[in-house]
mmCIF file of C-alpha atoms and ligand atoms in Angstrom:
data_model
loop_
_atom_site.group_PDB
_atom_site.id
_atom_site.type_symbol
_atom_site.label_atom_id
_atom_site.label_comp_id
_atom_site.label_asym_id
_atom_site.label_seq_id
_atom_site.Cartn_x
_atom_site.Cartn_y
_atom_site.Cartn_z
ATOM 1 C CA MET B 1 -9.004 -5.883 21.257
ATOM 2 C CA ASP B 2 -10.639 -5.317 17.880
ATOM 3 C CA GLU B 3 -7.827 -5.596 15.339
ATOM 4 C CA ARG B 4 -9.694 -3.796 12.528
ATOM 5 C CA ALA B 5 -10.874 -0.961 14.772
ATOM 6 C CA ASP B 6 -7.317 -0.383 15.987
ATOM 7 C CA CYS B 7 -5.705 -0.413 12.521
ATOM 8 C CA ILE B 8 -5.644 2.824 10.533
ATOM 9 C CA PHE B 9 -5.560 1.056 7.144
ATOM 10 C CA CYS B 10 -8.415 -1.305 8.108
ATOM 11 C CA ARG B 11 -10.382 1.777 9.099
ATOM 12 C CA ILE B 12 -9.705 3.309 5.671
ATOM 13 C CA ALA B 13 -10.669 0.012 3.959
ATOM 14 C CA ASP B 14 -13.870 -0.153 6.028
ATOM 15 C CA GLY B 15 -14.777 3.443 5.128
ATOM 16 C CA LYS B 16 -14.492 4.544 8.768
ATOM 17 C CA ILE B 17 -11.869 7.131 7.786
ATOM 18 C CA LYS B 18 -12.706 9.112 4.686
ATOM 19 C CA SER B 19 -9.999 8.784 2.071
ATOM 20 C CA ASN B 20 -9.480 9.536 -1.587
ATOM 21 C CA ILE B 21 -9.833 5.947 -2.796
ATOM 22 C CA LEU B 22 -8.129 5.666 -6.200
ATOM 23 C CA TYR B 23 -9.006 2.024 -6.755
ATOM 24 C CA GLN B 24 -10.874 -0.719 -4.932
ATOM 25 C CA ASP B 25 -12.098 -4.207 -5.549
ATOM 26 C CA GLU B 26 -13.028 -7.133 -3.314
ATOM 27 C CA GLU B 27 -9.427 -7.759 -2.304
ATOM 28 C CA LEU B 28 -7.358 -4.554 -2.738
ATOM 29 C CA LEU B 29 -7.538 -0.807 -2.166
ATOM 30 C CA ALA B 30 -5.313 2.083 -3.298
ATOM 31 C CA PHE B 31 -5.165 5.629 -1.914
ATOM 32 C CA PRO B 32 -2.627 8.490 -1.814
ATOM 33 C CA ASP B 33 -0.062 8.538 0.993
ATOM 34 C CA ILE B 34 -0.915 11.266 3.521
ATOM 35 C CA ASN B 35 2.738 12.385 3.540
ATOM 36 C CA PRO B 36 3.847 12.024 -0.101
ATOM 37 C CA LEU B 37 7.562 11.577 -0.743
ATOM 38 C CA ALA B 38 7.185 11.982 -4.512
ATOM 39 C CA PRO B 39 4.683 13.591 -6.923
ATOM 40 C CA THR B 40 3.031 10.176 -7.178
ATOM 41 C CA HIS B 41 2.959 8.317 -3.866
ATOM 42 C CA ILE B 42 0.191 5.758 -3.647
ATOM 43 C CA LEU B 43 -0.366 3.056 -1.045
ATOM 44 C CA ILE B 44 -1.777 -0.299 -2.138
ATOM 45 C CA ILE B 45 -3.207 -2.513 0.594
ATOM 46 C CA PRO B 46 -5.196 -5.722 0.906
ATOM 47 C CA ARG B 47 -8.604 -5.358 2.584
ATOM 48 C CA LYS B 48 -7.672 -8.284 4.808
ATOM 49 C CA HIS B 49 -5.672 -7.314 7.868
ATOM 50 C CA ILE B 50 -2.224 -8.836 7.414
ATOM 51 C CA ALA B 51 0.337 -7.165 9.680
ATOM 52 C CA SER B 52 3.393 -7.581 7.448
ATOM 53 C CA VAL B 53 5.083 -9.785 4.860
ATOM 54 C CA ALA B 54 6.663 -11.714 7.737
ATOM 55 C CA GLU B 55 3.238 -12.415 9.217
ATOM 56 C CA MET B 56 1.521 -13.084 5.883
ATOM 57 C CA PRO B 57 -0.079 -16.537 5.709
ATOM 58 C CA THR B 58 1.421 -18.473 2.783
ATOM 59 C CA GLN B 59 -2.010 -18.834 1.186
ATOM 60 C CA ASP B 60 -2.224 -15.025 0.958
ATOM 61 C CA ALA B 61 1.100 -14.636 -0.884
ATOM 62 C CA HIS B 62 -0.739 -14.152 -4.197
ATOM 63 C CA LEU B 63 -1.793 -10.742 -2.846
ATOM 64 C CA ILE B 64 1.747 -9.439 -3.393
ATOM 65 C CA GLY B 65 1.504 -10.290 -7.095
ATOM 66 C CA ASP B 66 -1.947 -8.751 -7.284
ATOM 67 C CA MET B 67 -0.634 -5.590 -5.576
ATOM 68 C CA ALA B 68 2.231 -5.392 -8.104
ATOM 69 C CA LYS B 69 -0.265 -5.832 -10.957
ATOM 70 C CA LEU B 70 -2.352 -2.968 -9.569
ATOM 71 C CA ALA B 71 0.804 -0.858 -9.114
ATOM 72 C CA LYS B 72 1.559 -1.385 -12.813
ATOM 73 C CA LYS B 73 -1.936 -0.183 -13.742
ATOM 74 C CA LEU B 74 -1.744 2.847 -11.420
ATOM 75 C CA ALA B 75 1.717 3.732 -12.769
ATOM 76 C CA GLY B 76 0.178 3.780 -16.238
ATOM 77 C CA ASP B 77 -2.810 5.854 -15.047
ATOM 78 C CA ASN B 78 -0.404 8.375 -13.471
ATOM 79 C CA GLY B 79 1.857 8.643 -16.507
ATOM 80 C CA ILE B 80 4.956 7.235 -14.814
ATOM 81 C CA ALA B 81 5.082 3.750 -16.339
ATOM 82 C CA GLU B 82 7.671 4.671 -18.968
ATOM 83 C CA LYS B 83 9.836 7.124 -17.018
ATOM 84 C CA GLY B 84 10.069 4.758 -14.087
ATOM 85 C CA PHE B 85 8.782 4.205 -10.593
ATOM 86 C CA ARG B 86 9.588 2.377 -7.376
ATOM 87 C CA LEU B 87 7.656 -0.261 -5.448
ATOM 88 C CA VAL B 88 8.504 -0.635 -1.755
ATOM 89 C CA ILE B 89 7.236 -2.907 1.013
ATOM 90 C CA ASN B 90 8.743 -2.137 4.413
ATOM 91 C CA ASN B 91 8.715 -4.941 6.953
ATOM 92 C CA GLY B 92 9.113 -4.657 10.723
ATOM 93 C CA PRO B 93 10.873 -2.025 12.848
ATOM 94 C CA GLU B 94 14.314 -2.267 11.243
ATOM 95 C CA GLY B 95 12.664 -2.421 7.827
ATOM 96 C CA GLY B 96 11.113 0.984 8.474
ATOM 97 C CA GLN B 97 7.507 -0.214 8.695
ATOM 98 C CA GLY B 98 5.374 2.345 10.502
ATOM 99 C CA VAL B 99 1.862 1.020 9.858
ATOM 100 C CA ASN B 100 1.357 -2.623 10.748
ATOM 101 C CA HIS B 101 -0.984 -3.485 7.896
ATOM 102 C CA LEU B 102 0.655 -4.860 4.752
ATOM 103 C CA HIS B 103 1.104 -2.137 2.129
ATOM 104 C CA MET B 104 3.056 -1.454 -1.026
ATOM 105 C CA HIS B 105 4.319 2.052 -1.811
ATOM 106 C CA LEU B 106 4.169 3.194 -5.451
ATOM 107 C CA LEU B 107 6.545 6.144 -5.846
ATOM 108 C CA GLY B 108 7.344 8.138 -8.955
ATOM 109 C CA GLY B 109 7.182 11.418 -10.825
ATOM 110 C CA ARG B 110 10.698 12.547 -9.898
ATOM 111 C CA GLN B 111 14.213 11.149 -10.081
ATOM 112 C CA LEU B 112 14.537 8.797 -7.116
ATOM 113 C CA GLY B 113 17.892 8.132 -5.499
ATOM 114 C CA SER B 114 19.741 4.904 -6.134
ATOM 115 C CA LYS B 115 20.405 4.242 -2.447
ATOM 116 C CA LEU B 116 17.899 2.095 -0.569
ATOM 117 C CA GLY B 117 18.934 2.432 3.014
HETATM 118 P P1 5GP A 201 5.532 2.496 6.188
HETATM 119 O O1 5GP A 201 6.541 3.388 6.827
HETATM 120 O O2 5GP A 201 4.744 1.705 7.219
HETATM 121 O O3 5GP A 201 6.055 1.641 5.084
HETATM 122 O O4 5GP A 201 4.498 3.453 5.488
HETATM 123 C C1 5GP A 201 3.346 3.927 6.083
HETATM 124 C C2 5GP A 201 2.873 5.084 5.233
HETATM 125 O O5 5GP A 201 1.534 5.345 5.580
HETATM 126 C C3 5GP A 201 3.660 6.372 5.459
HETATM 127 O O6 5GP A 201 4.240 6.777 4.225
HETATM 128 C C4 5GP A 201 2.611 7.361 5.975
HETATM 129 O O7 5GP A 201 2.776 8.642 5.436
HETATM 130 C C5 5GP A 201 1.315 6.721 5.523
HETATM 131 N N1 5GP A 201 0.170 6.981 6.380
HETATM 132 C C6 5GP A 201 0.140 6.890 7.733
HETATM 133 N N2 5GP A 201 -1.103 7.154 8.184
HETATM 134 C C7 5GP A 201 -1.864 7.420 7.096
HETATM 135 C C8 5GP A 201 -3.239 7.764 6.921
HETATM 136 O O8 5GP A 201 -4.025 7.884 7.868
HETATM 137 N N3 5GP A 201 -3.661 7.961 5.647
HETATM 138 C C9 5GP A 201 -2.840 7.827 4.573
HETATM 139 N N4 5GP A 201 -3.358 8.056 3.366
HETATM 140 N N5 5GP A 201 -1.528 7.500 4.704
HETATM 141 C C10 5GP A 201 -1.057 7.298 5.943
HETATM 142 ZN ZN1 ZN A 202 -5.367 -3.551 9.257
#
């Protein structure tokens, strides 16, 4: 089984599915969520296929910091840095993870609820 061919976010990263890429470099990619839950809803992913935080090799943990740094930049670009925004990483079935490729949600542009679950 070809892991990258079977993963929707790998296919976006590999350019196999056309997407509105907002940012990319050698390690990360950002694009709008297909089903936005807020006026700004951007997904930030590593190019490398990592299924989840739980399955992330320790040596790749720096990616989470890099994703947060990119989220900060994109929040600024989208005018939501000062008003506020939310960063979310779902993990596993009970964590609400639907796509098994590590991703961070950047949500903002409206008042978000205080409840998490
Ligand atoms: P999760 O529930 O795994 O944390 O979030 C997965 C997110 O990916 C969902 O918000 C869903 O709308 C989004 N998504 C699923 N498939 C696609 C796709 O093909 N393109 C884009 N841009 N977003 C997707
Ligand atoms: Zn993948």
